[in-house]
Amino acid sequence: MMGARGIDLSCSIAGVKLKNPLVLASGIWGTSPALLLRAARCGAGAVTAKTCTLAPRRGHKNPTAVDWGHGLLNAMGLPNPGVEEETEMLREAKLLLAPLGVPLIASISADTSDDFGRAAALIARAEPDLIELNISCPNIQDCDHGIFAGHPQSAAAVTRAVKSALKSVVKIPCIVKLAPNVPSISEIALAVAEAGADAITAINTMPGMLIDAESGRPVLANATGGISGPALKPIALRCVHETREAVRVPIIGTGGVVTGIDAVEMIAAGATAVGVGSAVTYRGERAFALILSELEGWLSAHGHGSLDDIRGCAHAKAQAVATSNPPPVPGWERG
Amino acid sequence: MTAVTSLPPSPARIAKKTAENSKTISLILDASIPAVPGQFAMLWLPGVDEKPFSIAGRDPLTFAIANVGPFSGALHTLKPGDTLWFRGPFGNGYSTAEGRSLLVGGGYGAAPLHFLALELMAARGERGSLPTVAIGARTEADLLFIPRFRALGLDTHVATEDGSAGVKGRVTDAVASLLDSRRFERVYACGPEAMLEALGSLCAGRSLPAQLSHEAYMRCGIGLCGACEHGGRLVCMDGPVFTVPAESGA
């Protein structure tokens, strides 16, 4: 999409064209065709539906989400109507989104690799443009040792299971959504890329907890939840940077993007597209339009014509700093 | 008392508890928040639940709570001196303006309307008109705030489905005859979906702008999760008050 300032904001995720890099993150609004359409009309370049599982889930009790001043903390517990109803919902959403040219991303989760494969094959009937594998939700115990995104082997096994389940159905690229709470996100990224991931979303929320001093109890009914919003941004930037160092697949950089400058930083870290979620709480539905206009304004003010001009620039600079010999800080020798 | 916008739930002491009708109490807290009528707060009891409630008073912060389920039942057991946690205010409340207004409440939907009546009265000019009130319920014991509206000197119309008080029938029947006999500039309402729908059509037929406060099951309360969606709109973020049709130049 050429914006008002003549800047090309388009990008491409595994062959799927986006007119701008903003992707509605999973778990935000994606519960109905009307809300997905609303995000698209508000300016999202692609929209991700709420994660669904084979069987319906009620989710956790309230409180499920709170704003704590530096970010949000949530533990919804993946409430969803199950893959059958979700497939119908996505079919309807797809029809509504088609005239706008906004791709639809389905999101699935499961307890086993095989069930991930089954869920992928079922959701593929709605022909979403992309399928995101949520192997990193911090609020459910999805395999014996925590989350699938916690280990290279389990993350790769899920990716392989989905790729093989989809092979016989239809060619839909897969995005694997990684977790920040791992010793080395590069190892996981490499493992899923080798297993056939077409793209990576980095990152899911960071596990955290809030305690109410007065009652001495955790605030969320689930006790722990996932941190999102501004507090997550530095963690997300580091994860996107490390992931980009490890793999070449496109990355949807997600975590704490609230302004256009946050988006610039995420793309500088190596992201191809940028997830937008908690920003909706901070800036309302105008978040997408505001972020786009700020991003475009920044690129224009800095003489850039497209996102490619800045993509991954933080890597080159980091290398330049590492190999140069910085002058000593005055007074440093005297201690 | 300092006015705060609560991010994580804030604890507040219950200063006073009053009975409003057979199943509704008012909890008056030792706290205040910068809220307008129609906005809501999430009330939390640790280990029990958290749910949205209309703000029935800003200073002191007050909630009118009907005993309709396990959580409101737990709120009914609270006593003065006990602690109740709240976060808010959230959502868009009523936008008040000069002119003849009609306030319509169905069941415990009357909860924000006494607060609204006080605001309308405080904002009215020297010769400004007093709001008119129409309250309906299934039966007399379920009528809410009637003595409070009458104590303010407001013309208060009552309808009960069983005819035990006021006119027999639905509040929208009473509203239809009021709209036929008098002129109003705007209607403010809160109540069950069916009532709001009927009222919306009544007002649309007369090109009368109506601000309707909807109730919804909420989870996050901050516009993210989509649990409270109502036809593509989020009750927590876009509402709970929706204007039909949108007032021009307001």
Coordinates of C-alpha atoms in Angstrom, one line a residue:
Chain A
M1 CA 0.0 0.0 0.0
M2 CA 1.4 3.4 -1.0
G3 CA 0.4 5.7 1.8
A4 CA -0.4 9.4 1.6
R5 CA 3.3 10.2 1.9
G6 CA 4.3 7.9 -1.0
I7 CA 5.8 5.3 1.2
D8 CA 5.5 1.6 0.5
L9 CA 4.3 -0.1 3.7
S10 CA 3.5 -3.5 2.1
C11 CA 5.2 -6.7 3.2
S12 CA 4.9 -10.4 2.6
I13 CA 4.7 -13.3 5.0
A14 CA 5.4 -16.7 3.3
G15 CA 4.0 -15.5 0.0
V16 CA 1.0 -13.8 1.5
K17 CA 0.8 -10.1 0.7
L18 CA 0.0 -7.6 3.4
K19 CA -0.8 -4.0 2.4
N20 CA 0.8 -2.9 5.7
P21 CA 2.8 -4.6 8.4
L22 CA 0.3 -4.4 11.3
V23 CA -1.1 -7.8 12.3
L24 CA -4.0 -8.1 14.8
A25 CA -2.4 -10.4 17.4
S26 CA -4.2 -13.6 18.4
G27 CA -6.4 -13.3 21.5
I28 CA -7.4 -9.7 20.8
W29 CA -10.9 -9.2 19.3
G30 CA -10.6 -12.3 17.1
T31 CA -13.7 -14.0 18.5
S32 CA -16.2 -13.1 15.7
P33 CA -16.3 -12.3 12.0
A34 CA -17.6 -8.8 12.9
L35 CA -14.6 -8.0 15.2
L36 CA -12.1 -9.4 12.7
L37 CA -13.6 -7.2 10.0
R38 CA -13.6 -4.2 12.4
A39 CA -9.8 -4.7 13.0
A40 CA -9.3 -4.8 9.2
R41 CA -11.4 -1.6 8.7
C42 CA -9.4 0.1 11.5
G43 CA -6.3 -0.5 9.5
A44 CA -4.8 -3.9 10.3
G45 CA -2.8 -5.4 7.4
A46 CA -3.7 -8.9 8.5
V47 CA -5.9 -10.3 11.3
T48 CA -5.4 -13.3 13.5
A49 CA -8.4 -15.1 15.0
K50 CA -8.5 -16.2 18.6
T51 CA -6.8 -19.5 19.2
C52 CA -9.1 -22.5 18.9
T53 CA -8.7 -26.1 20.2
L54 CA -10.3 -29.3 19.0
A55 CA -12.9 -29.3 21.8
P56 CA -14.5 -26.1 23.2
R57 CA -12.9 -24.5 26.3
R58 CA -14.6 -22.2 28.8
G59 CA -11.4 -20.5 29.9
H60 CA -10.4 -19.4 33.3
K61 CA -12.6 -17.6 35.9
N62 CA -12.3 -13.8 36.4
P63 CA -10.2 -11.8 37.0
T64 CA -8.7 -12.8 33.7
A65 CA -7.0 -9.5 32.7
V66 CA -5.8 -6.4 34.4
D67 CA -3.8 -3.3 33.5
W68 CA -1.1 -2.8 36.1
G69 CA 0.3 0.4 34.9
H70 CA 3.3 -0.8 32.9
G71 CA 1.6 -3.4 30.9
L72 CA -1.3 -5.8 31.0
L73 CA -1.4 -9.3 32.7
N74 CA -3.9 -11.8 31.4
A75 CA -4.9 -15.4 31.7
M76 CA -8.0 -16.0 29.6
G77 CA -7.3 -19.7 29.4
L78 CA -8.0 -20.0 25.7
P79 CA -11.8 -19.8 25.8
N80 CA -13.0 -20.9 22.4
P81 CA -16.0 -22.7 20.8
G82 CA -13.9 -25.6 19.4
V83 CA -12.5 -26.1 16.0
E84 CA -15.9 -27.0 14.3
E85 CA -17.6 -23.7 15.2
E86 CA -14.4 -21.8 14.7
T87 CA -14.1 -23.1 11.1
E88 CA -17.6 -21.8 10.4
M89 CA -16.6 -18.4 12.0
L90 CA -13.5 -18.2 9.9
R91 CA -15.4 -19.0 6.7
E92 CA -17.7 -16.1 7.3
A93 CA -14.7 -13.9 8.3
K94 CA -12.9 -14.8 5.1
L95 CA -15.8 -13.6 3.0
L96 CA -16.0 -10.3 4.8
L97 CA -12.3 -9.7 4.6
A98 CA -11.8 -10.6 1.0
P99 CA -13.0 -7.3 -0.5
L100 CA -10.6 -5.4 1.8
G101 CA -7.6 -7.5 0.7
V102 CA -6.8 -8.3 4.4
P103 CA -5.4 -11.8 4.9
L104 CA -6.9 -14.0 7.7
I105 CA -4.7 -16.0 10.0
A106 CA -6.2 -18.9 11.9
S107 CA -4.7 -19.8 15.3
I108 CA -4.7 -23.3 16.8
S109 CA -3.5 -25.0 19.9
A110 CA -3.7 -28.6 21.1
D111 CA -2.4 -31.0 23.8
T112 CA -0.4 -33.2 21.5
S113 CA 1.5 -33.0 18.2
D114 CA -1.1 -35.3 16.6
D115 CA -4.0 -33.1 17.8
F116 CA -2.2 -30.1 16.4
G117 CA -2.2 -31.9 13.1
R118 CA -5.9 -32.7 13.4
A119 CA -6.8 -29.2 14.4
A120 CA -4.8 -27.8 11.4
A121 CA -6.4 -30.1 8.9
L122 CA -9.9 -29.2 10.2
I123 CA -9.3 -25.4 10.3
A124 CA -7.8 -25.6 6.9
R125 CA -11.3 -26.2 5.5
A126 CA -12.0 -22.5 6.1
E127 CA -9.0 -21.7 3.9
P128 CA -7.4 -19.1 6.1
D129 CA -4.4 -17.5 4.4
L130 CA -2.1 -18.6 7.1
I131 CA -2.3 -20.9 10.2
E132 CA -0.5 -19.9 13.4
L133 CA 0.5 -22.6 15.8
N134 CA 0.1 -21.3 19.3
I135 CA 2.6 -23.5 21.1
S136 CA 3.4 -20.9 23.7
C137 CA 0.3 -19.9 25.6
P138 CA 1.6 -19.4 29.2
N139 CA -1.9 -20.0 30.7
I140 CA -2.5 -23.6 29.8
Q141 CA -0.4 -26.7 30.5
D142 CA -0.3 -28.0 26.9
C143 CA 2.2 -30.8 27.2
D144 CA 3.9 -32.8 30.0
H145 CA 6.8 -30.4 30.4
G146 CA 5.0 -27.0 30.2
I147 CA 4.7 -25.5 26.7
F148 CA 5.7 -27.0 23.4
A149 CA 7.6 -23.8 22.7
G150 CA 9.8 -24.6 25.7
H151 CA 12.0 -27.2 23.9
P152 CA 13.4 -27.4 20.4
Q153 CA 12.3 -31.1 20.0
S154 CA 8.7 -30.5 21.0
A155 CA 8.4 -27.3 19.0
A156 CA 9.8 -29.1 16.0
A157 CA 7.5 -32.1 16.5
V158 CA 4.4 -29.9 16.5
T159 CA 5.6 -28.1 13.4
R160 CA 6.3 -31.4 11.5
A161 CA 2.9 -32.8 12.6
V162 CA 1.1 -29.8 11.2
K163 CA 3.1 -29.6 8.0
S164 CA 2.4 -33.3 7.3
A165 CA -1.3 -33.0 8.1
L166 CA -1.6 -30.0 5.8
K167 CA 0.4 -31.6 2.9
S168 CA -2.5 -33.8 1.8
V169 CA -5.1 -31.0 2.2
V170 CA -4.2 -27.6 0.8
K171 CA -1.1 -25.4 0.7
I172 CA -1.5 -23.1 3.7
P173 CA 1.7 -21.6 5.1
C174 CA 2.3 -22.1 8.9
I175 CA 3.5 -19.6 11.4
V176 CA 4.9 -20.9 14.7
K177 CA 4.4 -18.6 17.7
L178 CA 7.3 -18.8 20.1
A179 CA 7.7 -18.1 23.8
P180 CA 10.0 -15.6 25.4
N181 CA 10.6 -17.7 28.6
V182 CA 13.2 -20.1 27.1
P183 CA 16.9 -20.2 27.6
S184 CA 17.6 -19.8 23.9
I185 CA 14.9 -18.7 21.5
S186 CA 17.4 -19.1 18.6
E187 CA 17.6 -22.8 19.2
I188 CA 13.8 -23.1 19.2
A189 CA 13.5 -20.8 16.1
L190 CA 16.1 -22.9 14.3
A191 CA 14.3 -26.2 15.2
V192 CA 10.9 -25.0 13.9
A193 CA 12.4 -23.5 10.8
E194 CA 14.2 -26.8 10.0
A195 CA 10.9 -28.6 10.7
G196 CA 9.2 -26.5 8.0
A197 CA 7.8 -23.4 9.7
D198 CA 7.1 -20.8 7.0
A199 CA 7.2 -17.9 9.4
I200 CA 7.6 -17.2 13.1
T201 CA 5.7 -15.0 15.5
A202 CA 7.9 -13.8 18.2
I203 CA 6.7 -13.6 20.9
N204 CA 3.8 -14.7 23.1
T205 CA 3.3 -13.1 26.5
M206 CA 5.8 -13.4 29.3
P207 CA 4.6 -15.3 32.3
G208 CA 4.1 -13.1 35.3
M209 CA 2.1 -12.6 38.5
L210 CA 0.4 -9.8 40.4
I211 CA -0.4 -10.1 44.1
D212 CA -2.9 -8.0 45.9
A213 CA -1.2 -6.9 49.1
E214 CA -4.5 -6.3 50.9
S215 CA -5.8 -9.9 50.5
G216 CA -2.4 -11.5 50.1
R217 CA -3.7 -13.3 47.0
P218 CA -2.7 -13.4 43.3
V219 CA -4.9 -11.0 41.4
L220 CA -5.7 -13.4 38.5
A221 CA -8.0 -16.3 39.2
N222 CA -5.4 -18.4 37.4
A223 CA -2.7 -17.0 39.7
T224 CA -0.2 -16.5 36.9
G225 CA -0.8 -14.9 33.5
G226 CA 1.0 -13.4 30.5
I227 CA 2.6 -9.9 30.5
S228 CA 1.9 -7.8 27.5
G229 CA 2.0 -4.2 26.6
P230 CA 4.9 -1.7 27.2
A231 CA 6.7 -4.0 29.8
L232 CA 7.0 -6.7 27.1
K233 CA 8.6 -4.6 24.4
P234 CA 12.3 -4.9 25.4
I235 CA 11.9 -8.6 25.8
A236 CA 10.2 -8.9 22.4
L237 CA 12.9 -6.8 20.7
R238 CA 15.6 -9.0 22.1
C239 CA 13.7 -12.2 21.0
V240 CA 13.1 -10.9 17.5
H241 CA 16.7 -9.8 17.2
E242 CA 18.0 -13.3 18.3
T243 CA 15.4 -15.1 16.1
R244 CA 16.5 -13.0 13.1
E245 CA 20.2 -13.9 13.8
A246 CA 19.2 -17.6 13.8
V247 CA 16.8 -18.0 10.9
R248 CA 15.7 -16.4 7.6
V249 CA 12.0 -17.1 7.7
P250 CA 9.8 -14.0 8.1
I251 CA 9.1 -12.9 11.6
I252 CA 5.9 -11.2 13.0
G253 CA 7.4 -9.2 15.8
T254 CA 4.9 -9.0 18.6
G255 CA 5.1 -7.6 22.1
G256 CA 4.4 -4.1 23.4
V257 CA 4.0 -2.3 20.1
V258 CA 1.8 0.7 21.0
T259 CA 3.2 3.5 18.7
G260 CA 4.7 3.8 15.2
I261 CA 8.1 4.2 16.7
D262 CA 7.7 0.8 18.5
A263 CA 6.9 -0.6 15.1
V264 CA 10.1 1.0 13.6
E265 CA 12.1 -0.6 16.4
M266 CA 10.5 -4.0 15.9
I267 CA 11.3 -3.9 12.1
A268 CA 14.8 -2.7 12.9
A269 CA 15.2 -5.8 15.1
G270 CA 14.4 -7.9 11.9
A271 CA 10.6 -8.3 11.9
T272 CA 8.9 -8.5 8.6
A273 CA 5.5 -7.6 10.1
V274 CA 4.4 -6.3 13.5
G275 CA 1.8 -7.7 15.9
V276 CA -0.6 -5.3 17.5
G277 CA -2.6 -6.4 20.6
S278 CA -2.5 -4.6 23.9
A279 CA -2.3 -1.3 22.0
V280 CA -6.1 -1.6 21.6
T281 CA -6.5 -1.1 25.3
Y282 CA -4.2 1.9 25.4
R283 CA -5.4 3.7 22.2
G284 CA -8.8 2.1 21.4
E285 CA -9.7 1.0 17.9
R286 CA -7.7 4.0 16.5
A287 CA -4.5 2.2 17.5
F288 CA -4.0 0.7 14.0
A289 CA -4.5 4.0 12.2
L290 CA -2.4 5.9 14.7
I291 CA 0.5 3.4 14.6
L292 CA 0.4 3.4 10.7
S293 CA 0.4 7.1 10.5
E294 CA 3.3 7.4 13.0
L295 CA 5.3 4.7 11.2
E296 CA 4.7 6.4 7.9
G297 CA 5.6 9.8 9.3
W298 CA 8.8 8.5 10.8
L299 CA 9.9 6.8 7.6
S300 CA 9.1 9.9 5.6
A301 CA 10.9 12.2 8.0
H302 CA 14.0 9.9 7.8
G303 CA 13.9 9.7 4.0
H304 CA 12.9 6.1 3.7
G305 CA 10.7 4.8 0.9
S306 CA 9.8 1.4 2.3
L307 CA 10.1 -0.9 5.3
D308 CA 12.9 -2.7 3.5
D309 CA 15.1 0.4 4.1
I310 CA 15.1 -0.2 7.9
R311 CA 14.5 -3.9 8.2
G312 CA 17.1 -5.5 10.4
C313 CA 19.2 -2.4 10.6
A314 CA 19.8 -3.0 14.3
H315 CA 21.9 -6.0 13.3
A316 CA 24.3 -4.2 11.1
K317 CA 24.7 -1.4 13.7
A318 CA 25.3 -4.0 16.4
Q319 CA 28.0 -5.6 14.3
A320 CA 29.6 -2.2 13.5
V321 CA 29.8 -1.3 17.2
A322 CA 31.2 -4.7 18.1
T323 CA 34.0 -4.6 15.5
S324 CA 34.9 -0.9 16.0
N325 CA 37.2 0.3 18.7
P326 CA 35.2 2.9 20.6
P327 CA 37.2 5.8 22.0
P328 CA 37.8 5.7 25.8
V329 CA 35.3 7.6 27.9
P330 CA 37.0 10.8 29.3
G331 CA 38.1 10.3 32.8
W332 CA 37.5 6.5 32.6
E333 CA 41.2 5.7 33.2
R334 CA 41.3 7.6 36.5
G335 CA 38.4 5.5 37.7
Chain B
M1 CA -11.1 10.4 50.1
T2 CA -8.9 10.7 47.0
A3 CA -10.4 10.1 43.6
V4 CA -8.4 7.4 41.8
T5 CA -8.7 5.6 38.5
S6 CA -7.9 2.1 39.6
L7 CA -5.6 0.0 37.4
P8 CA -5.2 -3.3 39.3
P9 CA -8.1 -3.9 41.7
S10 CA -8.1 -1.4 44.6
P11 CA -9.4 -2.4 48.0
A12 CA -12.0 -0.1 49.7
R13 CA -13.9 -0.4 53.0
I14 CA -17.6 -0.7 52.9
A15 CA -18.8 2.3 54.8
K16 CA -22.6 1.6 54.6
K17 CA -25.0 -1.0 53.4
T18 CA -28.6 -0.2 52.7
A19 CA -31.5 -2.3 51.5
E20 CA -33.2 -0.9 48.3
N21 CA -35.8 -3.5 47.6
S22 CA -36.5 -7.2 48.3
K23 CA -33.3 -8.3 46.5
T24 CA -31.2 -5.2 46.0
I25 CA -28.7 -3.6 48.4
S26 CA -26.5 -0.5 48.0
L27 CA -22.9 -0.8 49.0
I28 CA -21.4 2.6 49.8
L29 CA -17.6 2.5 49.8
D30 CA -15.0 4.6 51.6
A31 CA -13.7 5.7 48.2
S32 CA -14.5 7.9 45.2
I33 CA -13.7 7.7 41.5
P34 CA -14.0 10.2 38.6
A35 CA -16.9 8.4 37.0
V36 CA -19.9 9.6 35.0
P37 CA -23.3 7.8 35.2
G38 CA -23.5 4.8 32.9
Q39 CA -19.8 3.8 33.4
F40 CA -19.0 0.6 35.2
A41 CA -16.4 -0.9 37.5
M42 CA -15.2 -4.5 37.9
L43 CA -15.9 -5.7 41.5
W44 CA -13.7 -8.4 42.8
L45 CA -13.8 -10.7 45.8
P46 CA -10.6 -12.6 46.0
G47 CA -11.1 -16.3 45.5
V48 CA -14.8 -15.8 44.5
D49 CA -15.1 -13.9 41.2
E50 CA -15.0 -10.5 39.4
K51 CA -17.9 -9.0 37.5
P52 CA -19.0 -5.6 36.1
F53 CA -21.4 -3.4 37.9
S54 CA -22.9 0.0 37.1
I55 CA -21.6 2.8 39.1
A56 CA -24.6 4.1 41.2
G57 CA -22.7 7.0 42.8
R58 CA -19.3 8.6 42.3
D59 CA -18.5 10.2 45.7
P60 CA -18.8 8.2 47.7
L61 CA -18.4 5.3 45.3
T62 CA -21.7 3.3 45.4
F63 CA -23.0 0.2 43.8
A64 CA -26.6 -1.1 43.7
I65 CA -26.4 -4.9 43.7
A66 CA -29.3 -7.3 43.0
N67 CA -29.0 -10.8 44.4
V68 CA -29.2 -12.8 41.2
G69 CA -26.4 -15.3 41.3
P70 CA -23.5 -16.7 43.3
F71 CA -21.3 -13.6 43.0
S72 CA -24.0 -11.0 43.8
G73 CA -25.1 -13.3 46.6
A74 CA -21.5 -13.2 48.0
L75 CA -21.6 -9.4 47.7
H76 CA -24.8 -9.4 49.7
T77 CA -23.1 -11.1 52.6
L78 CA -20.6 -8.2 53.0
K79 CA -21.0 -5.9 56.0
P80 CA -19.8 -2.4 56.8
G81 CA -16.1 -2.6 57.6
D82 CA -15.5 -5.4 55.1
T83 CA -13.3 -4.9 52.1
L84 CA -14.5 -4.9 48.5
W85 CA -12.0 -4.5 45.5
F86 CA -12.8 -2.5 42.4
R87 CA -11.1 -1.4 39.2
G88 CA -12.5 1.2 36.9
P89 CA -14.3 3.4 35.9
F90 CA -14.5 1.8 32.5
G91 CA -16.6 2.3 29.3
N92 CA -18.6 5.2 28.0
G93 CA -21.3 6.6 30.2
Y94 CA -24.3 8.7 29.4
S95 CA -23.6 12.1 27.8
T96 CA -25.8 14.6 29.5
A97 CA -27.3 17.7 27.8
E98 CA -29.9 20.3 28.5
G99 CA -33.5 19.7 27.5
R100 CA -36.4 17.5 28.6
S101 CA -35.2 14.0 29.3
L102 CA -36.9 10.8 30.1
L103 CA -35.1 8.2 32.2
V104 CA -36.3 4.6 31.6
G105 CA -35.2 1.7 33.9
G106 CA -36.2 -2.0 33.8
G107 CA -35.6 -4.2 36.8
Y108 CA -32.2 -3.6 38.4
G109 CA -31.4 -1.5 35.2
A110 CA -32.5 1.4 37.3
A111 CA -29.1 1.2 39.1
P112 CA -27.3 4.0 37.2
L113 CA -30.4 6.2 36.7
H114 CA -30.5 7.8 40.2
F115 CA -26.9 8.9 39.7
L116 CA -27.8 10.2 36.3
A117 CA -30.9 12.1 37.6
L118 CA -28.6 13.8 40.2
E119 CA -26.2 14.8 37.4
L120 CA -28.9 16.1 35.1
M121 CA -30.4 18.1 38.0
A122 CA -27.0 19.6 38.9
A123 CA -26.3 20.5 35.3
R124 CA -29.6 22.0 34.5
G125 CA -29.9 25.8 34.1
E126 CA -32.1 28.0 36.2
R127 CA -35.2 27.4 34.0
G128 CA -34.1 23.9 32.9
S129 CA -36.6 21.1 33.1
L130 CA -36.5 18.2 35.6
P131 CA -36.1 14.7 34.1
T132 CA -39.1 12.4 34.0
V133 CA -38.6 8.9 35.2
A134 CA -40.3 5.6 34.2
I135 CA -39.4 2.5 36.1
G136 CA -40.6 -1.0 35.4
A137 CA -40.3 -4.4 37.1
R138 CA -41.9 -7.8 37.2
T139 CA -43.6 -7.1 40.5
E140 CA -43.7 -4.3 43.2
A141 CA -41.0 -5.9 45.3
D142 CA -38.5 -5.7 42.4
L143 CA -39.0 -2.0 41.8
L144 CA -35.8 -0.1 42.4
F145 CA -35.2 3.5 43.6
I146 CA -38.8 4.7 43.3
P147 CA -38.7 6.4 46.8
R148 CA -35.3 8.0 45.8
F149 CA -36.6 9.5 42.5
R150 CA -39.8 10.8 44.3
A151 CA -37.6 12.3 47.1
L152 CA -35.9 14.3 44.4
G153 CA -39.3 15.6 43.4
L154 CA -39.2 13.9 40.0
D155 CA -42.3 12.9 38.1
T156 CA -41.9 9.1 38.4
H157 CA -44.0 6.6 36.5
V158 CA -44.2 3.0 37.5
A159 CA -45.2 -0.2 35.6
T160 CA -45.3 -3.8 36.9
E161 CA -46.0 -6.8 34.8
D162 CA -48.3 -8.2 37.4
G163 CA -50.0 -4.9 38.1
S164 CA -49.0 -4.9 41.8
A165 CA -47.8 -1.3 41.5
G166 CA -48.4 1.5 39.0
V167 CA -49.8 0.5 35.6
K168 CA -50.0 -3.1 34.7
G169 CA -47.7 -4.0 31.9
R170 CA -44.2 -3.4 30.6
V171 CA -42.3 -0.1 31.2
T172 CA -42.2 0.4 27.5
D173 CA -46.0 0.6 27.4
A174 CA -45.9 3.4 30.0
V175 CA -43.1 5.0 27.9
A176 CA -45.2 4.8 24.7
S177 CA -48.0 6.7 26.3
L178 CA -45.6 9.3 27.8
L179 CA -44.0 9.9 24.4
D180 CA -47.5 10.3 22.8
S181 CA -48.6 12.9 25.3
R182 CA -45.4 14.9 26.0
R183 CA -42.3 16.2 24.2
F184 CA -38.8 14.9 25.2
E185 CA -35.5 15.8 23.7
R186 CA -33.8 12.6 24.7
V187 CA -34.2 9.2 26.4
Y188 CA -31.8 7.6 28.7
A189 CA -32.3 3.9 29.5
C190 CA -30.9 0.9 31.2
G191 CA -32.5 -2.5 31.4
P192 CA -32.9 -6.0 29.8
E193 CA -32.1 -6.4 26.1
A194 CA -35.7 -6.9 25.1
M195 CA -36.7 -3.6 26.9
L196 CA -33.8 -1.7 25.2
E197 CA -34.8 -3.1 21.8
A198 CA -38.5 -2.1 22.2
L199 CA -37.5 1.3 23.5
G200 CA -35.0 1.8 20.6
S201 CA -37.8 1.2 18.1
L202 CA -40.2 3.4 20.0
C203 CA -37.6 6.3 19.9
A204 CA -36.5 5.6 16.3
G205 CA -40.2 5.9 15.2
R206 CA -40.3 9.4 16.8
S207 CA -36.8 10.4 15.7
L208 CA -35.9 10.7 19.4
P209 CA -32.3 10.1 20.3
A210 CA -31.9 7.4 22.9
Q211 CA -28.9 6.5 25.0
L212 CA -29.2 2.8 25.8
S213 CA -27.0 1.1 28.4
H214 CA -26.4 -2.6 27.6
E215 CA -25.5 -5.4 30.0
A216 CA -23.0 -8.1 28.9
Y217 CA -21.0 -10.9 30.3
M218 CA -17.5 -9.5 30.6
R219 CA -14.1 -10.9 31.1
C220 CA -11.2 -8.5 30.5
G221 CA -13.3 -5.3 30.8
I222 CA -10.6 -3.4 28.9
G223 CA -11.5 -4.0 25.2
L224 CA -9.3 -6.9 24.4
C225 CA -10.9 -10.3 24.7
G226 CA -14.2 -9.9 22.8
A227 CA -16.3 -11.7 25.4
C228 CA -18.8 -8.8 25.6
E229 CA -19.3 -8.4 21.9
H230 CA -22.7 -7.1 20.8
G231 CA -23.0 -7.0 17.0
G232 CA -19.3 -6.2 16.3
R233 CA -19.2 -3.6 19.1
L234 CA -17.6 -4.2 22.5
V235 CA -19.9 -3.4 25.4
C236 CA -16.9 -2.7 27.7
M237 CA -15.0 -0.4 25.4
D238 CA -17.6 1.1 22.9
G239 CA -20.4 1.0 25.5
P240 CA -22.0 0.2 27.8
V241 CA -24.0 3.2 26.7
F242 CA -24.8 3.3 22.9
T243 CA -26.7 6.2 21.3
V244 CA -29.3 5.4 18.7
P245 CA -29.3 7.1 16.3
A246 CA -25.9 8.9 16.8
E247 CA -26.7 12.5 18.0
S248 CA -25.4 14.9 15.4
G249 CA -23.3 17.8 16.5
A250 CA -23.3 16.5 20.1

